[in-house]
Tab-separated table of C-alpha atoms in Angstrom:
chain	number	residue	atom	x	y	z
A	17	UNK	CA	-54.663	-79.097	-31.994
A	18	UNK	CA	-54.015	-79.640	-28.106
A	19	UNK	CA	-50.859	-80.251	-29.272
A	20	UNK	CA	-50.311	-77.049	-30.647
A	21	UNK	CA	-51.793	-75.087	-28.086
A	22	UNK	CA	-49.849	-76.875	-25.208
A	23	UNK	CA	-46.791	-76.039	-27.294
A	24	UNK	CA	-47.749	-72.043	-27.399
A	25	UNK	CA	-48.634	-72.061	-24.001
A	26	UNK	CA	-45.343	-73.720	-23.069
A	27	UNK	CA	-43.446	-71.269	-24.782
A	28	UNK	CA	-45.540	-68.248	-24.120
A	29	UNK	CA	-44.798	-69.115	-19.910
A	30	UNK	CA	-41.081	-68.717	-20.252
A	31	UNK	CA	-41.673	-65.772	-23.025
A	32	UNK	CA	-44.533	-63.793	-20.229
A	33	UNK	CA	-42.436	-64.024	-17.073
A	34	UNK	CA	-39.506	-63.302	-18.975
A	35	UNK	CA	-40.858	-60.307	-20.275
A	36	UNK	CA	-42.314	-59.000	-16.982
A	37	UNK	CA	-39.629	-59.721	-14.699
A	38	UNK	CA	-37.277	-57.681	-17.255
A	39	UNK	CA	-40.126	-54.980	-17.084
A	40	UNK	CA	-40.109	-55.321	-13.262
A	41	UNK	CA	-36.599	-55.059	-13.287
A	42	UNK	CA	-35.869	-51.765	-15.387
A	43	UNK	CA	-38.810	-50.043	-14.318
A	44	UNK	CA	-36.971	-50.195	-10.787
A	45	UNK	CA	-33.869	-49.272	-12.297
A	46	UNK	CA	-35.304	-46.609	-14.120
A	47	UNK	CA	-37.208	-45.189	-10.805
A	48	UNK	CA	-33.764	-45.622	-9.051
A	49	UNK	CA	-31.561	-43.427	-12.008
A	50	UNK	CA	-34.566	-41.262	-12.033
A	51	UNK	CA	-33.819	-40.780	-8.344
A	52	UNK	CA	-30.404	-40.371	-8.958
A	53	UNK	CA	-30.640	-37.464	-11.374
A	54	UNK	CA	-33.076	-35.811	-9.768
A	55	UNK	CA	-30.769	-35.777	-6.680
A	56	UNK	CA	-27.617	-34.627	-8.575
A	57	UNK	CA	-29.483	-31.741	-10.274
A	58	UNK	CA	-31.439	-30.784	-6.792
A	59	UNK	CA	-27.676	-30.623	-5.360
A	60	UNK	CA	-26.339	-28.788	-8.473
A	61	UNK	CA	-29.298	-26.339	-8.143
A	62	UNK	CA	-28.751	-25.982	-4.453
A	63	UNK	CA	-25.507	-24.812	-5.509
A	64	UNK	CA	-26.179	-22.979	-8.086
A	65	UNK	CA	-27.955	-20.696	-6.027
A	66	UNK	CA	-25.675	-20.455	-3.444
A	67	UNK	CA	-22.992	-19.089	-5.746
A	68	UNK	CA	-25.378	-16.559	-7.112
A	69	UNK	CA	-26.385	-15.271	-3.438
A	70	UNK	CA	-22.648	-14.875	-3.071
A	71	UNK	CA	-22.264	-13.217	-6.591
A	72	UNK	CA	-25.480	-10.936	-6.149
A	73	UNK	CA	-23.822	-9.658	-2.902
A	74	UNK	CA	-20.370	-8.801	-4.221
A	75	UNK	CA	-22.128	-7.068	-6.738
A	76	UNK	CA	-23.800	-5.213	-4.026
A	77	UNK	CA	-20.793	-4.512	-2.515
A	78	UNK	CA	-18.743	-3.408	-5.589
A	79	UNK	CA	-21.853	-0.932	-6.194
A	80	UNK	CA	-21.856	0.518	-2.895
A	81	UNK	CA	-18.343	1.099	-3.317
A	82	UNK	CA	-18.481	2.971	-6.574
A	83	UNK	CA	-21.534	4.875	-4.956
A	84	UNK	CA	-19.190	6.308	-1.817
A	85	UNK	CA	-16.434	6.912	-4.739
A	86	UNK	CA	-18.740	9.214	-6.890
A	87	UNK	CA	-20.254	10.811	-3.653
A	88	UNK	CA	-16.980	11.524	-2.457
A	89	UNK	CA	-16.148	12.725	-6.051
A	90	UNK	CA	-19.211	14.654	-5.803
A	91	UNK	CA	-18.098	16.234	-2.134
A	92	UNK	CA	-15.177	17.317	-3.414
A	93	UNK	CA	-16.396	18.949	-6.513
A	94	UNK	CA	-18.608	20.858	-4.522
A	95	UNK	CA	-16.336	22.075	-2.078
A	96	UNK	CA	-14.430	23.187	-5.292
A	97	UNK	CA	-17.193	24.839	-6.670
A	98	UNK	CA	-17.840	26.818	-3.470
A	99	UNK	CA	-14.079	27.689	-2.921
A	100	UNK	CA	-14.005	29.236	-6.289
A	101	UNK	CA	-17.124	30.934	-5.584
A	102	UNK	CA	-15.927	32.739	-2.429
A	103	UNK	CA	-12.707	33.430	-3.874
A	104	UNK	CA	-14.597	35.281	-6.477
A	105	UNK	CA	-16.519	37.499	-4.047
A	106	UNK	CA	-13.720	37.818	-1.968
A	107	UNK	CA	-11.935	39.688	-5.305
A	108	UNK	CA	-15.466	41.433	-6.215
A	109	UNK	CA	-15.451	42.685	-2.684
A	110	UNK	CA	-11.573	43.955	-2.850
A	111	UNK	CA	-12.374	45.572	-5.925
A	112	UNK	CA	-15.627	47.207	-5.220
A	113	UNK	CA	-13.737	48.446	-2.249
A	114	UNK	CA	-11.427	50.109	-4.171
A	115	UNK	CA	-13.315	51.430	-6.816
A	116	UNK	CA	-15.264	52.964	-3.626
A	117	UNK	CA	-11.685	54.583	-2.319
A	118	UNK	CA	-10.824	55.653	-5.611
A	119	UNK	CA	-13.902	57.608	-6.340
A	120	UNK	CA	-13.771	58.857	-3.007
A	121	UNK	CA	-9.926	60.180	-3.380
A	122	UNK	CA	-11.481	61.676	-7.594
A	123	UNK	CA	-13.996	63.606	-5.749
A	124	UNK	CA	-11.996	65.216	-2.475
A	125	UNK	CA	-8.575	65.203	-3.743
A	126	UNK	CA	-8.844	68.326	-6.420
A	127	UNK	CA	-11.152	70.163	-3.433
A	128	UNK	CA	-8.249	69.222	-1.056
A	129	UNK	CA	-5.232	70.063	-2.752
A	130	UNK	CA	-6.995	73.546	-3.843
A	131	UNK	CA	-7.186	74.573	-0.390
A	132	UNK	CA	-4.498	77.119	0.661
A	133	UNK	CA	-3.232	75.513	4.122
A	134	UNK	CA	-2.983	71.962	1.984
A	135	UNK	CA	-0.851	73.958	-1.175
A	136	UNK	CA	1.341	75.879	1.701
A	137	UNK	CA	1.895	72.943	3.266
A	138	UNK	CA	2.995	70.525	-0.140
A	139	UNK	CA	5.006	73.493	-0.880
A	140	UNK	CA	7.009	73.442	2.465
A	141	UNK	CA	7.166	69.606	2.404
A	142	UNK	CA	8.533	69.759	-1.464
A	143	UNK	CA	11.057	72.696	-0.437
A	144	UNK	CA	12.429	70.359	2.469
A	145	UNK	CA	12.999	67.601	-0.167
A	146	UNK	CA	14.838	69.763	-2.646
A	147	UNK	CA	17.196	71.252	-0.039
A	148	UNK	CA	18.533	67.607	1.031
């Protein structure tokens, strides 16, 4: 029976420090690829975010581009808008004007040609023109 147990212990030895120098050994190979990775994906990260700060600002950029394009857009619609306008009431104004004249000329004009110095004087002025 000490014959079988000095056997197992003989074999269990090499079988134990076997078994825990190869867990010695991976475990620090693990910790080391574990290190590894976890440095990659820190510098991937790193750059991940660096290409976004530089995305997020073109895309700033590009905005505040379009935004002076559709104020400018803007400016110049307005300036249309208010040309147009005072073109209008410039032609209003002409024609209010005129209407003014004209009424004025409807109402005077038969008073004025009625008169006898104005109908002596037409009548001189159309005998000149038929003589030439």
């Amino acid at each position: 029976m000490n014959n079988i147990l000095q056997t197992i212990l003989v074999a269990l030895l090499p079988a134990v420090t076997t078994g825990l120098v190869t867990y010695l050994v991976s475990s620090k190979t693990l910790k080391s690829e574990m290190e590894k990775i976890h440095s990659e994906h820190e510098h991937d990260l790193k750059k991940l975010v660096a290409q976004h700060s530089v995305d997020i600002e073109s895309i700033k950029e590009a905005h505040k581009l379009e935004m002076e394009k559709l104020e400018r857009m803007h400016e110049q619609e307005l300036d249309t808008i208010k040309l147009q306008h005072q073109q209008a009431m410039e032609i209003k104004e002409k024609e209010s004007t005129y209407q003014a004249a004209s009424s004025v000329l409807n109402m005077f004009l038969p008073t004025i040609l009625d008169m006898p110095a104005v109908k002596e004087q037409l009548s001189k002025q159309l005998d000149k023109e038929q003589t030439k």
